[in-house]
Coordinates of C-alpha atoms in Angstrom, one line a residue:
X5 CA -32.3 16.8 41.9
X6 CA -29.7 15.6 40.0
X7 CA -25.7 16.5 40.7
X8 CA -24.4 19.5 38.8
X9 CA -22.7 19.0 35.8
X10 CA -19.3 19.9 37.5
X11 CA -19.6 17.6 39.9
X12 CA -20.7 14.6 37.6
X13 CA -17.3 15.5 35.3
X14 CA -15.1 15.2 38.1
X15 CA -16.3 12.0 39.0
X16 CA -16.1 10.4 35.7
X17 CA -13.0 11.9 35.4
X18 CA -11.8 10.3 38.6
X19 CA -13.0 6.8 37.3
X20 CA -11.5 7.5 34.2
X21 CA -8.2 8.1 36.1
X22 CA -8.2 5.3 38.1
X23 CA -9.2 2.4 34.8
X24 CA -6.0 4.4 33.2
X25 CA -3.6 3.8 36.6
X26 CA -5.3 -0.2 37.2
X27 CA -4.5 -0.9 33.3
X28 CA -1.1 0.7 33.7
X29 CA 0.2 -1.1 37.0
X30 CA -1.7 -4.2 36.7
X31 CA -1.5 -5.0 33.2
X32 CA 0.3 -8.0 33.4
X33 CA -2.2 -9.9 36.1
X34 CA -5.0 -8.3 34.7
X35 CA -4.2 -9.6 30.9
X36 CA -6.2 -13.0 31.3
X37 CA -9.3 -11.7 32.8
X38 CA -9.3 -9.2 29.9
X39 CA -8.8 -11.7 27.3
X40 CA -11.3 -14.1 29.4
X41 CA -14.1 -11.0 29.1
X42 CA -13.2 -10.7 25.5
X43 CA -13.4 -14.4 24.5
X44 CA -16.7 -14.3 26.6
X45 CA -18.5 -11.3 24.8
X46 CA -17.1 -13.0 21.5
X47 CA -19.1 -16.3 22.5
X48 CA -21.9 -14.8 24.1
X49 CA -24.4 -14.3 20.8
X50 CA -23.4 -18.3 20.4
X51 CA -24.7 -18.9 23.9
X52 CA -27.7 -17.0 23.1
X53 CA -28.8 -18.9 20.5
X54 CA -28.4 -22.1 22.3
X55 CA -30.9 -21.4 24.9
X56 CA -33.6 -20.4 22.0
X57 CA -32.8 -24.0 20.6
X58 CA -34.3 -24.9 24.1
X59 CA -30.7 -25.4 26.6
X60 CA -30.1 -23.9 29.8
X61 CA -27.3 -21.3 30.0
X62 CA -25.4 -24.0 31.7
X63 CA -25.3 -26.4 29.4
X64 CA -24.6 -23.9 26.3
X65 CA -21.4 -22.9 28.3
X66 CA -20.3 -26.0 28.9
X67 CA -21.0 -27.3 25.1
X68 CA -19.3 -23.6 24.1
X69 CA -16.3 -24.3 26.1
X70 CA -15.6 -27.6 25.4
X71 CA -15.3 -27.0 21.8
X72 CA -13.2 -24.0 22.0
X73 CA -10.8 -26.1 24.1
X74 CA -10.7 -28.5 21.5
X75 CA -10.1 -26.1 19.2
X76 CA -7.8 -24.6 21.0
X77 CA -5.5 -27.7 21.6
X78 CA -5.6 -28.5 18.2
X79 CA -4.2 -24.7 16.8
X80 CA -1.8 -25.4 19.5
X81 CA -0.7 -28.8 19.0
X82 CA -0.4 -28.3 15.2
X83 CA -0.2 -24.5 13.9
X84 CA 1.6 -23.0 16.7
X85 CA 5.2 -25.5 16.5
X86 CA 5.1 -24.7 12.8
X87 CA 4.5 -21.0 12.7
X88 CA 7.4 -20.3 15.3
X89 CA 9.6 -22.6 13.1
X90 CA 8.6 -20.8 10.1
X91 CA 9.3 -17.3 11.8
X92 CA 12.6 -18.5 13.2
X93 CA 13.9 -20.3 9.6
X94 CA 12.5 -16.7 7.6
X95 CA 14.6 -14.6 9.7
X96 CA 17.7 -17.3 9.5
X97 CA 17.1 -17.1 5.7
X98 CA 16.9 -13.4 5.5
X99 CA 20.5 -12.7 4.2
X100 CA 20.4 -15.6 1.7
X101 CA 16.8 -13.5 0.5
X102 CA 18.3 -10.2 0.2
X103 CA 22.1 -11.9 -1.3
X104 CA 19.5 -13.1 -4.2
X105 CA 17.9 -9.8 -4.2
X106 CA 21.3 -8.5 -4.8
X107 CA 22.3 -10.6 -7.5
X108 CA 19.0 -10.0 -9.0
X109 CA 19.4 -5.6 -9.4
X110 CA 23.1 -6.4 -10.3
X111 CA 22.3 -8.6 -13.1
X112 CA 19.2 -6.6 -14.4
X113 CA 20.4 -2.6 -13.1
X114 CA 24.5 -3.0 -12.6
X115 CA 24.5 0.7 -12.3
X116 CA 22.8 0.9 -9.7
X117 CA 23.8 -1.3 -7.1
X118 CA 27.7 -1.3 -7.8
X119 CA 29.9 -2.6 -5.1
X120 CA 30.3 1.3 -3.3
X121 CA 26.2 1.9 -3.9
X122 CA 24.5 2.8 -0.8
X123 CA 21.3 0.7 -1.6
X124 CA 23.8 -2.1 -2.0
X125 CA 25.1 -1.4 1.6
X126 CA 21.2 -1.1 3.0
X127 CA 20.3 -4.6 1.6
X128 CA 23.8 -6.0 3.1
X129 CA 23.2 -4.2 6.7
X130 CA 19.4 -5.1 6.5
X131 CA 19.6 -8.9 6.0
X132 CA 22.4 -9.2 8.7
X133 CA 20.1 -7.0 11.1
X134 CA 17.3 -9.4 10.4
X135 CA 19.3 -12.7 10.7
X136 CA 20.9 -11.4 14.3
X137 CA 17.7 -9.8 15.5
X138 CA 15.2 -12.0 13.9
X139 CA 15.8 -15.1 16.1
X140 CA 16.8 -13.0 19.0
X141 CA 13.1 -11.2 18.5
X142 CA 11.0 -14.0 18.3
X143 CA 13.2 -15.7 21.1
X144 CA 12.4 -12.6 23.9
X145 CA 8.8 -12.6 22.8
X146 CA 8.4 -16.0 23.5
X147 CA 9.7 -16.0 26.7
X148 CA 8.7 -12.5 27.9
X149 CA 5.4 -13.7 27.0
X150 CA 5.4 -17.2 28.0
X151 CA 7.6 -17.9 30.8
X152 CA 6.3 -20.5 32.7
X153 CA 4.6 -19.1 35.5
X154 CA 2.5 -16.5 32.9
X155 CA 2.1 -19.4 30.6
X156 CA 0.4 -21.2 33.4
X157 CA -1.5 -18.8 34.4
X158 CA -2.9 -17.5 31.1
X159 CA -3.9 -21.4 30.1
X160 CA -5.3 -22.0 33.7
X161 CA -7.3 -18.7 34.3
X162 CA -8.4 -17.1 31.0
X163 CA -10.6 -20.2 30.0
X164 CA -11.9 -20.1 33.5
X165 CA -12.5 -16.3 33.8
X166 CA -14.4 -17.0 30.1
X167 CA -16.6 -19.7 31.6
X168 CA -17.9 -18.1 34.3
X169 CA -18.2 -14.8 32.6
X170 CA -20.4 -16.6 29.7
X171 CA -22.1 -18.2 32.3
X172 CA -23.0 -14.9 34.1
X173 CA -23.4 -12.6 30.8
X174 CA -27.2 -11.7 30.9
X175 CA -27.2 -11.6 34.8
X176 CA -23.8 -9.1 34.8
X177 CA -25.7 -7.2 32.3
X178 CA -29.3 -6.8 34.2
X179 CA -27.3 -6.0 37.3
X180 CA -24.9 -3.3 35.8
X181 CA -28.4 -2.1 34.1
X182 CA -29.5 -1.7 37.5
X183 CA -26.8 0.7 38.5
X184 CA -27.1 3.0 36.1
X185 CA -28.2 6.5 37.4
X186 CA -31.9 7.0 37.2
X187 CA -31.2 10.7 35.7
X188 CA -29.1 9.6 32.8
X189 CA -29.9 5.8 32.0
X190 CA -31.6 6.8 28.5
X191 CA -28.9 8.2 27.1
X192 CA -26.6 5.6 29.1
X193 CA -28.1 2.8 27.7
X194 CA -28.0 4.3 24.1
X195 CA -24.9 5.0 24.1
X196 CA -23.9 1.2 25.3
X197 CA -26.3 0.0 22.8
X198 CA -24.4 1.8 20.3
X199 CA -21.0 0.7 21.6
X200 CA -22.0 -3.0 22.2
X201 CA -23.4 -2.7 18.1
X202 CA -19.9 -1.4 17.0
X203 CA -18.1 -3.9 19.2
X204 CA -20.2 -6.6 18.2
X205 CA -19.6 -5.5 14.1
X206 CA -16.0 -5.2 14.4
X207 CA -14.5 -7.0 16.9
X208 CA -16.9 -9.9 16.5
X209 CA -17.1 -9.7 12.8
X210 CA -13.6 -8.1 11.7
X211 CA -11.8 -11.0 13.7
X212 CA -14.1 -13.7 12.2
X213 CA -12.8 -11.8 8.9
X214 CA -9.3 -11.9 10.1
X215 CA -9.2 -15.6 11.3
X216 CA -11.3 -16.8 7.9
X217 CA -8.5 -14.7 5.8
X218 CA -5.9 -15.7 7.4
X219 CA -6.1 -19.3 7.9
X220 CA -7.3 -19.4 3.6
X221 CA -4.2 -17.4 2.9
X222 CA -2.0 -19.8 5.0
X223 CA -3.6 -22.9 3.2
X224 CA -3.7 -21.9 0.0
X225 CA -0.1 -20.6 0.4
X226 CA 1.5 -24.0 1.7
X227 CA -1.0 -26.3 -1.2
X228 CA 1.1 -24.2 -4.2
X229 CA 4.7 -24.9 -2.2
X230 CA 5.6 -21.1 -0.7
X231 CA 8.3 -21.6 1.7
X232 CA 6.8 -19.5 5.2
X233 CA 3.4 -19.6 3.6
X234 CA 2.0 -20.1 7.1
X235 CA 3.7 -17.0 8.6
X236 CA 2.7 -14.8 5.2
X237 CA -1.1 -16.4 5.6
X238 CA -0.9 -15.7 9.5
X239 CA 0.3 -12.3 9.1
X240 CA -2.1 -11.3 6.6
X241 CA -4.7 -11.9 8.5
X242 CA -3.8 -10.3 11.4
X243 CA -3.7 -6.9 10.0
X244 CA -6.4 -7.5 7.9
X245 CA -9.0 -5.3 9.6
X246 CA -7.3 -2.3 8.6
X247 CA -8.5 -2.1 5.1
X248 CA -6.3 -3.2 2.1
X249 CA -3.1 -3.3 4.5
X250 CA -3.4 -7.2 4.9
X251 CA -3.8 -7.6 1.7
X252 CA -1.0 -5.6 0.4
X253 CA 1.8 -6.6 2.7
X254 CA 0.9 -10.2 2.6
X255 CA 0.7 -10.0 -1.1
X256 CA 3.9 -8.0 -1.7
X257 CA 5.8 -10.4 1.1
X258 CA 4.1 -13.7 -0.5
X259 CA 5.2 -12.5 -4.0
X260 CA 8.3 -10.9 -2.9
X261 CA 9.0 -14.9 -1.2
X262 CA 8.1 -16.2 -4.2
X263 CA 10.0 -14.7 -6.7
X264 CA 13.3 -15.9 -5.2
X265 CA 11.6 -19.5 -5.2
X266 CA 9.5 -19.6 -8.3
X267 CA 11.8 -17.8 -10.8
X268 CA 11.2 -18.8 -14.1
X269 CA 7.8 -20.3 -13.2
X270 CA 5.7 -17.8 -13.7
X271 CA 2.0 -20.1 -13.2
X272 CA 3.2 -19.9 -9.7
X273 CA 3.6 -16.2 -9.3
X274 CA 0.6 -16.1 -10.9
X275 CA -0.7 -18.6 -8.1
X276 CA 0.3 -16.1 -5.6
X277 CA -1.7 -13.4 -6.8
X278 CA -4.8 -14.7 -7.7
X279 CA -4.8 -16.2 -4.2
X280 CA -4.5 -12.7 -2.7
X281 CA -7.0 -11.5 -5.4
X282 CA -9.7 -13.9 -4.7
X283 CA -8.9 -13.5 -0.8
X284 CA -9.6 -9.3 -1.5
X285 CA -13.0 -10.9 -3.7
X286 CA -14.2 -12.6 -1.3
X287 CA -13.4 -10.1 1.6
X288 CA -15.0 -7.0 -0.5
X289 CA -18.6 -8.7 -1.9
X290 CA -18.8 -11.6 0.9
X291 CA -17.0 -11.7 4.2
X292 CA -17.1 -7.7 5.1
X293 CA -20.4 -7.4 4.1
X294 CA -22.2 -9.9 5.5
X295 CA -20.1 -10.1 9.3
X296 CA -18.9 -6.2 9.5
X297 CA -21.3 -4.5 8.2
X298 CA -21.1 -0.9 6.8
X299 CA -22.1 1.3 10.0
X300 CA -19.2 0.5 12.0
X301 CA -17.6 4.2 12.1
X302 CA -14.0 2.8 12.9
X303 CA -11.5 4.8 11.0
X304 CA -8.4 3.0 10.1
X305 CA -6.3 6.1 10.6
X306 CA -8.7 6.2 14.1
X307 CA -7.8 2.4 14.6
X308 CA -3.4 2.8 13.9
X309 CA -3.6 5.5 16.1
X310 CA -5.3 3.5 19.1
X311 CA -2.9 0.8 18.6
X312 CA 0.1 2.7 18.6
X313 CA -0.9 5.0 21.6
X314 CA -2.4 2.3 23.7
X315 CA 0.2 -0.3 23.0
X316 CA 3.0 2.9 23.7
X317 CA 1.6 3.3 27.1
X318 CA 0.3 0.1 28.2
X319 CA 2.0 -2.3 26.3
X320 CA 0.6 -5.5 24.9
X321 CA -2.8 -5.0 27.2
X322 CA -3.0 -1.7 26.0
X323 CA -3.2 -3.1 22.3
X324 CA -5.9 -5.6 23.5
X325 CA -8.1 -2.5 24.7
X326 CA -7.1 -0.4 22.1
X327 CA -9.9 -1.5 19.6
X328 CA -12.6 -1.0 22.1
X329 CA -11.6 1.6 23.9
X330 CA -11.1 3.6 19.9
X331 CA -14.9 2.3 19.3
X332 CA -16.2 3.5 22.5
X333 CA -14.5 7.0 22.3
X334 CA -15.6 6.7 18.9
X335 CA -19.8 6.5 19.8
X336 CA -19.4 8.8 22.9
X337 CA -18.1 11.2 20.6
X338 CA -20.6 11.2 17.6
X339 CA -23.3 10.9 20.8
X340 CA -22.1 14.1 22.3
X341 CA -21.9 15.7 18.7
X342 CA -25.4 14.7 18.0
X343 CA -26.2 16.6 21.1
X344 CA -24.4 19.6 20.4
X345 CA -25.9 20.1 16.9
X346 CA -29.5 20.0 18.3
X347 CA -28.7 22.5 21.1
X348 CA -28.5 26.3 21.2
X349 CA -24.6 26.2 21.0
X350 CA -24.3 25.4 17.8
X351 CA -28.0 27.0 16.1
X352 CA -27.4 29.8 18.0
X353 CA -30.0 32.1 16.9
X354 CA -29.7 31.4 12.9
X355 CA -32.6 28.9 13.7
X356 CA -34.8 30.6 15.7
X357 CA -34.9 33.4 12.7
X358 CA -35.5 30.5 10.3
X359 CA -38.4 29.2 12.4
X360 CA -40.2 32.7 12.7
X361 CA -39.6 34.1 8.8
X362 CA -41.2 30.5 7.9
X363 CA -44.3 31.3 10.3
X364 CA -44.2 34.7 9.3
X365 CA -45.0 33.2 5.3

C-alpha cells in the first residue's frame, strides 16, 4: 500500500527544502562538484560512444580527460590573458568612446546635445562611471572568484570530481534507478527521461552553439582589426542561447566599436555586419537545428527569469543551476499538466455526456 498522497508531498517538500538550504549555505564548496557533474554529463554521450568503438569506460575517461585538459590549458594559456586585457583596456577607453560619441551628435544634431543638454550630461556621467567601475568590476571578480585558495581548489577538484563521475555515470545511474519507489518509477523514469532529453538538447547543444558562436565571432572580429573583438565575440556567445539577444547586443556593441574605429571606411562596417549576419545564418538553418533541436520547451522569458532569481538567491551557483533547475520545473510541469487534462478535474462531466450521446447515435 502505497503512502498517502499527503504524506508523499511533505516529504518531497522536505527534500526540496533541504537541496534549497545545502545550495544556499554551501554554495561556495559545493561550486566544483557542481561544475565537475556538469562537465561530466556534458562528456558522458562522448564516453558512450567510445566504448561502442570497442574501449573500456576506463580508458574512454582517461582519453576524454586528457584532451579536455589540453584544451583547457591552451584557452587558458592563450584566450584567458587577452580577454581580461581586453575587458580592462574597453572600460579604460570608455570615456574616450563616449567623448567621440559626443563629438559625433554635436557635429551631426547641435541641438540636441548642447553644452546644458541632459543627454550630454548622461554620456559624460556614463563613461566616467564605466572608466572608475569598469576596472574596479573586473578587478573584484577576479579576485572574489579566484583568490588563491578557490582557484586551487576549483583547478584541483572539479577535473577530479569530473573524472570519477564520468567514470561512474552508467553505474550512478543503474543504482539511483534502483532507488526509485516501486509505486511511482514509471512515471519517475518518464519524467527523468524527459528532463535528461531537454538537458541533453539545451545545455549540451545550446552551449556547443554558444562556444561555436562565440569563438567565430571573436575570430572573425580580430581577422578584420576590431579593437575588443575578443570580448564582443566572447560576449556574444555567452548569451547567445537566449534567442536573437546575442546576436543583437554583440552586433550593436561590435558596430557601435566600430564606428568610432572605421569611420569613413565603410567595407569594414559592412565587415561587421555580415559577420553577425552569417553567424545568425548559420545559427538559424545549421547550428540550432541540428544540436538543439526544436522540442526543447525552454522559454527565453522562462530562461531570464531562472537566471535572475537563482543567481538573486544563490549567487553565481545559483546561475549554474538555474538552467536545469528551469528545464526540470519545466517537464514536471507539462508532466503534471498532461495528467490533469486526462483526469476528472478538468473533463468533469462535459466528457462523460460526450461519450454517452456518441453511443447513444
Amino acid at each position: 500500500m502505497s503512502l498517502p498522497v499527503q504524506t508523499q508531498a511533505k516529504y518531497w517538500s522536505i527534500a526540496i527544502a533541504i537541496s534549497a538550504l545545502a545550495l544556499w549555505y554551501l554554495g561556495d564548496v559545493i561550486m566544483p562538484f557542481i561544475l565537475g557533474g556538469a562537465i561530466a554529463y556534458f562528456l558522458d554521450p562522448i564516453a558512450d560512444r567510445l566504448e561502442n568503438m570497442g574501449l573500456s569506460r576506463a580508458v574512454a575517461t582517461a582519453i576524454i580527460s586528457v584532451l579536455t585538459i589540453l584544451v583547457f590549458v591552451v584557452a587558458v594559456l592563450l584566450v584567458v590573458p587577452t580577454l581580461v586585457s581586453q575587458a580592462v583596456a574597453l572600460a579604460d577607453a570608455a570615456p574616450d568612446l563616449f567623448r567621440q560619441l559626443q563629438g559625433f551628435l554635436t557635429e551631426k544634431f547641435p541641438s540636441l546635445i548642447d553644452q546644458d543638454s541632459t543627454l550630454r550630461q548622461s554620456l559624460e556621467s556614463l563613461g566616467k562611471t564605466i572608466q572608475e567601475r569598469g576596472g574596479e568590476l573586473v578587478g573584484t571578480v577576479l579576485s572574489s572568484a579566484m583568490g588563491v585558495l578557490n582557484i586551487v581548489i576549483l583547478l584541483v577538484v572539479t577535473p577530479v570530481v569530473a573524472f570519477y563521475m564520468l567514470l561512474d555515470w552508467d553505474r550512478m545511474v543503474a543504482k539511483i534507478d534502483a532507488l526509485l519507489p516501486l509505486d511511482h518509477r514509471p512515471a519517475i523514469r518518464q519524467i527523468a527521461s524527459d528532463i535528461d532529453h531537454t538537458l541533453a538538447s539545451f545545455v549540451r547543444g545550446q552551449g556547443t552553439v554558444c562556444l561555436v558562436l562565440g569563438t567565430y565571432y571573436a575570430v572573425a572580429l580580430m581577422l578584420i582589426g576590431l579593437q575588443f573583438g575578443l570580448v564582443v565575440g566572447f560576449i556574444a556567445g555567452l548569451i547567445t542561447f537566449i534567442p536573437y539577444v546575442g546576436a543583437i547586443v554583440g552586433g550593436a556593441l561590435a558596430i557601435g566599436l566600430g564606428l568610432f574605429q572605421f569611420w569613413g571606411e565603410w567595407w569594414s562596417l559592412g565587415a561587421v555586419a555580415v559577420i553577425f549576419l552569417v553567424g545568425q545564418f548559420f545559427e538559424g538553418n545549421i547550428l540550432t537545428p541540428k544540436l538543439v533541436g526544436s522540442s526543447v520547451g525552454l522559454h527565453p522569458v522562462w530562461l531570464m527569469l531562472a537566471l535572475s532569481v537563482f543567481g538573486y538567491l544563490f549567487g553565481f551557483v545559483g546561475m549554474l543551476v538555474a538552467v536545469p533547475v528551469a528545464a526540470s520545473f519545466g517537464v514536471v510541469a507539462r508532466f503534471f499538466i498532461g495528467k490533469y487534462q486526462e483526469g476528472r478535474l478538468y473533463k468533469g462531466l462535459t466528457s462523460q455526456q460526450v461519450i454517452d450521446e456518441s453511443d447513444a447515435e
